[in-house]
Amino acid sequence: MVIDRNCTDYPVMATREARSRRSPTGPGFAAVVSMARLNNALLPSTILVLLVSYPSSLAPRVVAAGAPLASAVETAASVLALTNAERGRVGLSPLRANPRLVRAAQLHADHMVAAGRLDHVLSGSQYAEPSDRLAAAGYTWQAYAENIAMGQPSAASVVATWMRSSHHRSNILNDTYTELGVGFSVDRKGQPYYVQVFGRPAS
């Protein structure tokens, strides 16, 4: 798949029992991969979570030379704020930032940078699947979803791209999720990678 400046991954939905994946239909198409589970029911979802206040230990890693850390933290916070603004327009409650979801999202953003590709599943990496990353972050979930993207120049542009995709938008506007974590990383060529991880904690 050709990656352009406005690319996101395609939808994937999963439960413990089943998983399906849709293949891209063309280069540059705004795509979402979402993985979700709620009481063993298949759910439409997208994963990428962002904290408004990042603990220093979870701050996004910026790989691009000279890229200031503050810009990464501000980008992540903006993604969360813009996501909640979209939810507010349709009467949904805002998502709470969760540091464990942030950790899961940041793991994936960093691993995509290292691999040089956009995908929800990175075979061969330490935490290949979304569920692996959530487990590594210590997040016990009832439901989760993931959105990813690369190339958009700002938080506003990446959220706008997701909102133009029905699958990404359905994750952002899904009232199942109550928490969010956002990951953001930049490769050595200056290409930004974004991750949203949505979650509903186990009761």
PDB file of C-alpha atoms in Angstrom:
ATOM      1  CA  MET A   1       0.000   0.000   0.000  1.00  0.00           C
ATOM      2  CA  VAL A   2       1.288   3.426  -0.914  1.00  0.00           C
ATOM      3  CA  ILE A   3       1.370   5.712   2.108  1.00  0.00           C
ATOM      4  CA  ASP A   4       0.631   9.371   1.526  1.00  0.00           C
ATOM      5  CA  ARG A   5       0.343  12.348   3.849  1.00  0.00           C
ATOM      6  CA  ASN A   6      -3.214  11.516   4.842  1.00  0.00           C
ATOM      7  CA  CYS A   7      -3.171   7.829   5.579  1.00  0.00           C
ATOM      8  CA  THR A   8      -4.725   5.845   8.377  1.00  0.00           C
ATOM      9  CA  ASP A   9      -4.995   2.095   8.686  1.00  0.00           C
ATOM     10  CA  TYR A  10      -8.049   0.020   7.751  1.00  0.00           C
ATOM     11  CA  PRO A  11     -10.666  -1.381  10.121  1.00  0.00           C
ATOM     12  CA  VAL A  12     -10.117  -4.551  12.063  1.00  0.00           C
ATOM     13  CA  MET A  13     -12.680  -5.794  14.546  1.00  0.00           C
ATOM     14  CA  ALA A  14     -11.998  -8.582  16.986  1.00  0.00           C
ATOM     15  CA  THR A  15     -13.354 -10.567  19.872  1.00  0.00           C
ATOM     16  CA  ARG A  16     -11.721 -13.496  21.663  1.00  0.00           C
ATOM     17  CA  GLU A  17     -13.491 -15.815  19.257  1.00  0.00           C
ATOM     18  CA  ALA A  18     -13.170 -14.088  15.915  1.00  0.00           C
ATOM     19  CA  ARG A  19     -11.270 -11.451  13.992  1.00  0.00           C
ATOM     20  CA  SER A  20     -11.841  -9.954  10.580  1.00  0.00           C
ATOM     21  CA  ARG A  21      -9.784  -7.522   8.553  1.00  0.00           C
ATOM     22  CA  ARG A  22     -10.620  -5.345   5.624  1.00  0.00           C
ATOM     23  CA  SER A  23      -7.960  -4.689   3.021  1.00  0.00           C
ATOM     24  CA  PRO A  24      -7.197  -1.222   1.693  1.00  0.00           C
ATOM     25  CA  THR A  25      -8.965  -0.269  -1.507  1.00  0.00           C
ATOM     26  CA  GLY A  26      -6.460   2.292  -2.678  1.00  0.00           C
ATOM     27  CA  PRO A  27      -3.516   4.489  -1.730  1.00  0.00           C
ATOM     28  CA  GLY A  28      -4.165   7.426   0.519  1.00  0.00           C
ATOM     29  CA  PHE A  29      -7.574   6.227   1.676  1.00  0.00           C
ATOM     30  CA  ALA A  30      -8.414   7.299   5.216  1.00  0.00           C
ATOM     31  CA  ALA A  31      -8.444   3.977   7.017  1.00  0.00           C
ATOM     32  CA  VAL A  32      -9.013   2.675  10.502  1.00  0.00           C
ATOM     33  CA  VAL A  33      -8.154  -0.506  12.237  1.00  0.00           C
ATOM     34  CA  SER A  34     -10.291  -1.128  15.216  1.00  0.00           C
ATOM     35  CA  MET A  35     -10.268  -3.944  17.642  1.00  0.00           C
ATOM     36  CA  ALA A  36     -12.949  -4.212  20.256  1.00  0.00           C
ATOM     37  CA  ARG A  37     -14.400  -6.573  22.757  1.00  0.00           C
ATOM     38  CA  LEU A  38     -17.311  -6.200  25.134  1.00  0.00           C
ATOM     39  CA  ASN A  39     -18.596  -9.257  26.973  1.00  0.00           C
ATOM     40  CA  ASN A  40     -17.524 -11.415  24.021  1.00  0.00           C
ATOM     41  CA  ALA A  41     -19.580  -9.326  21.570  1.00  0.00           C
ATOM     42  CA  LEU A  42     -18.106  -7.942  18.371  1.00  0.00           C
ATOM     43  CA  LEU A  43     -18.008  -4.161  18.452  1.00  0.00           C
ATOM     44  CA  PRO A  44     -17.027  -1.451  15.966  1.00  0.00           C
ATOM     45  CA  SER A  45     -14.128   0.460  17.468  1.00  0.00           C
ATOM     46  CA  THR A  46     -10.861   2.306  16.994  1.00  0.00           C
ATOM     47  CA  ILE A  47      -7.873   2.548  19.327  1.00  0.00           C
ATOM     48  CA  LEU A  48      -5.748   5.564  20.205  1.00  0.00           C
ATOM     49  CA  VAL A  49      -5.631   7.249  23.577  1.00  0.00           C
ATOM     50  CA  LEU A  50      -4.223  10.544  24.779  1.00  0.00           C
ATOM     51  CA  LEU A  51      -3.711  12.096  28.185  1.00  0.00           C
ATOM     52  CA  VAL A  52      -4.154  15.814  28.698  1.00  0.00           C
ATOM     53  CA  SER A  53      -1.534  15.710  31.430  1.00  0.00           C
ATOM     54  CA  TYR A  54       1.249  13.342  30.501  1.00  0.00           C
ATOM     55  CA  PRO A  55       3.322  11.841  33.290  1.00  0.00           C
ATOM     56  CA  SER A  56       6.945  12.468  32.339  1.00  0.00           C
ATOM     57  CA  SER A  57       7.602   8.732  32.158  1.00  0.00           C
ATOM     58  CA  LEU A  58       4.894   8.332  29.512  1.00  0.00           C
ATOM     59  CA  ALA A  59       5.673  11.389  27.428  1.00  0.00           C
ATOM     60  CA  PRO A  60       5.689  10.662  23.681  1.00  0.00           C
ATOM     61  CA  ARG A  61       9.109   9.883  22.243  1.00  0.00           C
ATOM     62  CA  VAL A  62      10.092  12.245  19.443  1.00  0.00           C
ATOM     63  CA  VAL A  63      12.642  10.705  17.116  1.00  0.00           C
ATOM     64  CA  ALA A  64      12.976  13.489  14.594  1.00  0.00           C
ATOM     65  CA  ALA A  65      16.105  15.532  15.137  1.00  0.00           C
ATOM     66  CA  GLY A  66      15.349  18.840  16.782  1.00  0.00           C
ATOM     67  CA  ALA A  67      11.674  18.122  17.408  1.00  0.00           C
ATOM     68  CA  PRO A  68      10.798  19.593  20.823  1.00  0.00           C
ATOM     69  CA  LEU A  69       9.217  17.304  23.418  1.00  0.00           C
ATOM     70  CA  ALA A  70       6.671  19.983  24.243  1.00  0.00           C
ATOM     71  CA  SER A  71       5.228  19.737  20.733  1.00  0.00           C
ATOM     72  CA  ALA A  72       4.620  16.003  21.171  1.00  0.00           C
ATOM     73  CA  VAL A  73       2.876  16.452  24.510  1.00  0.00           C
ATOM     74  CA  GLU A  74       0.797  19.306  23.131  1.00  0.00           C
ATOM     75  CA  THR A  75      -0.158  17.257  20.067  1.00  0.00           C
ATOM     76  CA  ALA A  76      -1.344  14.355  22.209  1.00  0.00           C
ATOM     77  CA  ALA A  77      -3.317  16.651  24.476  1.00  0.00           C
ATOM     78  CA  SER A  78      -4.901  18.312  21.456  1.00  0.00           C
ATOM     79  CA  VAL A  79      -5.993  14.961  20.016  1.00  0.00           C
ATOM     80  CA  LEU A  80      -7.782  14.177  23.260  1.00  0.00           C
ATOM     81  CA  ALA A  81      -9.414  17.598  23.448  1.00  0.00           C
ATOM     82  CA  LEU A  82     -10.542  17.485  19.812  1.00  0.00           C
ATOM     83  CA  THR A  83     -11.862  13.947  20.232  1.00  0.00           C
ATOM     84  CA  ASN A  84     -13.938  15.052  23.206  1.00  0.00           C
ATOM     85  CA  ALA A  85     -15.157  18.075  21.279  1.00  0.00           C
ATOM     86  CA  GLU A  86     -16.519  15.759  18.571  1.00  0.00           C
ATOM     87  CA  ARG A  87     -18.218  13.625  21.216  1.00  0.00           C
ATOM     88  CA  GLY A  88     -19.703  16.704  22.834  1.00  0.00           C
ATOM     89  CA  ARG A  89     -21.331  17.741  19.559  1.00  0.00           C
ATOM     90  CA  VAL A  90     -23.482  14.614  19.659  1.00  0.00           C
ATOM     91  CA  GLY A  91     -24.179  14.691  23.374  1.00  0.00           C
ATOM     92  CA  LEU A  92     -21.665  12.052  24.478  1.00  0.00           C
ATOM     93  CA  SER A  93     -19.659  12.239  27.695  1.00  0.00           C
ATOM     94  CA  PRO A  94     -15.959  13.125  27.372  1.00  0.00           C
ATOM     95  CA  LEU A  95     -13.364  10.390  27.523  1.00  0.00           C
ATOM     96  CA  ARG A  96     -11.106  10.372  30.582  1.00  0.00           C
ATOM     97  CA  ALA A  97      -7.372  10.204  30.013  1.00  0.00           C
ATOM     98  CA  ASN A  98      -5.917   6.983  31.381  1.00  0.00           C
ATOM     99  CA  PRO A  99      -2.128   6.629  31.841  1.00  0.00           C
ATOM    100  CA  ARG A 100      -2.179   2.885  31.140  1.00  0.00           C
ATOM    101  CA  LEU A 101      -3.931   3.455  27.836  1.00  0.00           C
ATOM    102  CA  VAL A 102      -1.420   6.190  27.067  1.00  0.00           C
ATOM    103  CA  ARG A 103       1.349   3.684  27.678  1.00  0.00           C
ATOM    104  CA  ALA A 104      -0.271   1.156  25.324  1.00  0.00           C
ATOM    105  CA  ALA A 105      -0.767   3.793  22.636  1.00  0.00           C
ATOM    106  CA  GLN A 106       2.777   5.096  22.971  1.00  0.00           C
ATOM    107  CA  LEU A 107       4.231   1.591  22.729  1.00  0.00           C
ATOM    108  CA  HIS A 108       2.518   1.171  19.390  1.00  0.00           C
ATOM    109  CA  ALA A 109       3.461   4.598  18.050  1.00  0.00           C
ATOM    110  CA  ASP A 110       7.123   3.920  18.879  1.00  0.00           C
ATOM    111  CA  HIS A 111       7.005   0.416  17.395  1.00  0.00           C
ATOM    112  CA  MET A 112       5.461   1.670  14.150  1.00  0.00           C
ATOM    113  CA  VAL A 113       8.239   4.233  13.864  1.00  0.00           C
ATOM    114  CA  ALA A 114      10.838   1.517  14.432  1.00  0.00           C
ATOM    115  CA  ALA A 115       9.167  -0.774  11.874  1.00  0.00           C
ATOM    116  CA  GLY A 116       8.579   2.027   9.389  1.00  0.00           C
ATOM    117  CA  ARG A 117       5.007   1.015   8.681  1.00  0.00           C
ATOM    118  CA  LEU A 118       1.411   1.675   9.675  1.00  0.00           C
ATOM    119  CA  ASP A 119      -0.406  -1.383  10.974  1.00  0.00           C
ATOM    120  CA  HIS A 120      -2.367  -2.536  14.000  1.00  0.00           C
ATOM    121  CA  VAL A 121      -0.442  -5.804  14.175  1.00  0.00           C
ATOM    122  CA  LEU A 122       3.351  -5.668  13.929  1.00  0.00           C
ATOM    123  CA  SER A 123       4.548  -9.241  13.618  1.00  0.00           C
ATOM    124  CA  GLY A 124       7.920  -9.753  15.216  1.00  0.00           C
ATOM    125  CA  SER A 125       7.679  -6.820  17.595  1.00  0.00           C
ATOM    126  CA  GLN A 126       7.666  -7.319  21.347  1.00  0.00           C
ATOM    127  CA  TYR A 127       4.005  -6.349  21.641  1.00  0.00           C
ATOM    128  CA  ALA A 128       2.559  -7.321  18.278  1.00  0.00           C
ATOM    129  CA  GLU A 129      -1.177  -7.172  19.024  1.00  0.00           C
ATOM    130  CA  PRO A 130      -3.279  -4.474  20.707  1.00  0.00           C
ATOM    131  CA  SER A 131      -4.120  -6.923  23.480  1.00  0.00           C
ATOM    132  CA  ASP A 132      -0.386  -7.489  24.057  1.00  0.00           C
ATOM    133  CA  ARG A 133       0.179  -3.765  24.474  1.00  0.00           C
ATOM    134  CA  LEU A 134      -2.751  -3.410  26.857  1.00  0.00           C
ATOM    135  CA  ALA A 135      -1.430  -6.289  28.933  1.00  0.00           C
ATOM    136  CA  ALA A 136       2.055  -4.761  29.004  1.00  0.00           C
ATOM    137  CA  ALA A 137       0.547  -1.478  30.186  1.00  0.00           C
ATOM    138  CA  GLY A 138      -1.427  -3.257  32.911  1.00  0.00           C
ATOM    139  CA  TYR A 139      -4.850  -2.228  31.598  1.00  0.00           C
ATOM    140  CA  THR A 140      -7.651  -4.659  32.472  1.00  0.00           C
ATOM    141  CA  TRP A 141     -10.402  -4.078  29.950  1.00  0.00           C
ATOM    142  CA  GLN A 142     -14.024  -4.847  29.294  1.00  0.00           C
ATOM    143  CA  ALA A 143     -13.840  -3.317  25.808  1.00  0.00           C
ATOM    144  CA  TYR A 144     -11.154  -1.622  23.733  1.00  0.00           C
ATOM    145  CA  ALA A 145     -10.531  -0.182  20.275  1.00  0.00           C
ATOM    146  CA  GLU A 146      -7.689   1.442  18.321  1.00  0.00           C
ATOM    147  CA  ASN A 147      -7.256   4.129  15.644  1.00  0.00           C
ATOM    148  CA  ILE A 148      -3.936   4.745  13.920  1.00  0.00           C
ATOM    149  CA  ALA A 149      -2.716   7.208  11.314  1.00  0.00           C
ATOM    150  CA  MET A 150       0.455   8.645   9.841  1.00  0.00           C
ATOM    151  CA  GLY A 151       1.478  11.739   7.930  1.00  0.00           C
ATOM    152  CA  GLN A 152      -1.070  14.290   9.092  1.00  0.00           C
ATOM    153  CA  PRO A 153       0.709  17.521  10.065  1.00  0.00           C
ATOM    154  CA  SER A 154      -1.340  18.340  13.169  1.00  0.00           C
ATOM    155  CA  ALA A 155      -3.760  17.046  15.790  1.00  0.00           C
ATOM    156  CA  ALA A 156      -6.612  18.866  14.063  1.00  0.00           C
ATOM    157  CA  SER A 157      -5.855  17.269  10.704  1.00  0.00           C
ATOM    158  CA  VAL A 158      -5.589  13.731  12.056  1.00  0.00           C
ATOM    159  CA  VAL A 159      -8.861  13.995  13.994  1.00  0.00           C
ATOM    160  CA  ALA A 160     -10.541  15.477  10.903  1.00  0.00           C
ATOM    161  CA  THR A 161      -9.222  12.566   8.825  1.00  0.00           C
ATOM    162  CA  TRP A 162     -10.609  10.033  11.283  1.00  0.00           C
ATOM    163  CA  MET A 163     -13.961  11.808  11.396  1.00  0.00           C
ATOM    164  CA  ARG A 164     -14.245  11.535   7.600  1.00  0.00           C
ATOM    165  CA  SER A 165     -13.935   7.750   7.884  1.00  0.00           C
ATOM    166  CA  SER A 166     -17.125   6.034   9.044  1.00  0.00           C
ATOM    167  CA  HIS A 167     -15.223   3.336  10.912  1.00  0.00           C
ATOM    168  CA  HIS A 168     -12.887   5.715  12.711  1.00  0.00           C
ATOM    169  CA  ARG A 169     -15.739   8.067  13.459  1.00  0.00           C
ATOM    170  CA  SER A 170     -17.828   5.259  14.935  1.00  0.00           C
ATOM    171  CA  ASN A 171     -15.034   4.533  17.396  1.00  0.00           C
ATOM    172  CA  ILE A 172     -14.661   8.172  18.383  1.00  0.00           C
ATOM    173  CA  LEU A 173     -18.421   8.507  18.854  1.00  0.00           C
ATOM    174  CA  ASN A 174     -18.965   5.163  20.575  1.00  0.00           C
ATOM    175  CA  ASP A 175     -20.513   5.506  24.033  1.00  0.00           C
ATOM    176  CA  THR A 176     -19.107   2.117  25.057  1.00  0.00           C
ATOM    177  CA  TYR A 177     -15.719   3.686  25.726  1.00  0.00           C
ATOM    178  CA  THR A 178     -15.050   5.828  28.764  1.00  0.00           C
ATOM    179  CA  GLU A 179     -11.261   6.292  28.635  1.00  0.00           C
ATOM    180  CA  LEU A 180      -8.628   7.177  26.071  1.00  0.00           C
ATOM    181  CA  GLY A 181      -4.903   7.089  25.576  1.00  0.00           C
ATOM    182  CA  VAL A 182      -3.029   8.854  22.767  1.00  0.00           C
ATOM    183  CA  GLY A 183       0.392   8.002  21.394  1.00  0.00           C
ATOM    184  CA  PHE A 184       2.481  10.202  19.129  1.00  0.00           C
ATOM    185  CA  SER A 185       5.916   9.608  17.652  1.00  0.00           C
ATOM    186  CA  VAL A 186       7.936  11.003  14.757  1.00  0.00           C
ATOM    187  CA  ASP A 187      10.457   9.108  12.654  1.00  0.00           C
ATOM    188  CA  ARG A 188      13.846  10.394  11.567  1.00  0.00           C
ATOM    189  CA  LYS A 189      12.386  11.752   8.344  1.00  0.00           C
ATOM    190  CA  GLY A 190       9.843  13.814  10.260  1.00  0.00           C
ATOM    191  CA  GLN A 191       6.875  11.531   9.500  1.00  0.00           C
ATOM    192  CA  PRO A 192       4.398  11.621  12.409  1.00  0.00           C
ATOM    193  CA  TYR A 193       2.548   8.542  13.664  1.00  0.00           C
ATOM    194  CA  TYR A 194      -0.631   8.796  15.758  1.00  0.00           C
ATOM    195  CA  VAL A 195      -2.396   6.199  17.903  1.00  0.00           C
ATOM    196  CA  GLN A 196      -5.675   6.354  19.789  1.00  0.00           C
ATOM    197  CA  VAL A 197      -6.540   3.583  22.222  1.00  0.00           C
ATOM    198  CA  PHE A 198     -10.070   3.616  23.581  1.00  0.00           C
ATOM    199  CA  GLY A 199     -11.048   1.574  26.589  1.00  0.00           C
ATOM    200  CA  ARG A 200     -13.707   0.617  29.044  1.00  0.00           C
ATOM    201  CA  PRO A 201     -12.153  -0.865  32.182  1.00  0.00           C
ATOM    202  CA  ALA A 202     -13.272  -4.167  33.624  1.00  0.00           C
ATOM    203  CA  SER A 203     -15.657  -3.630  36.516  1.00  0.00           C
TER     204      SER A 203
END
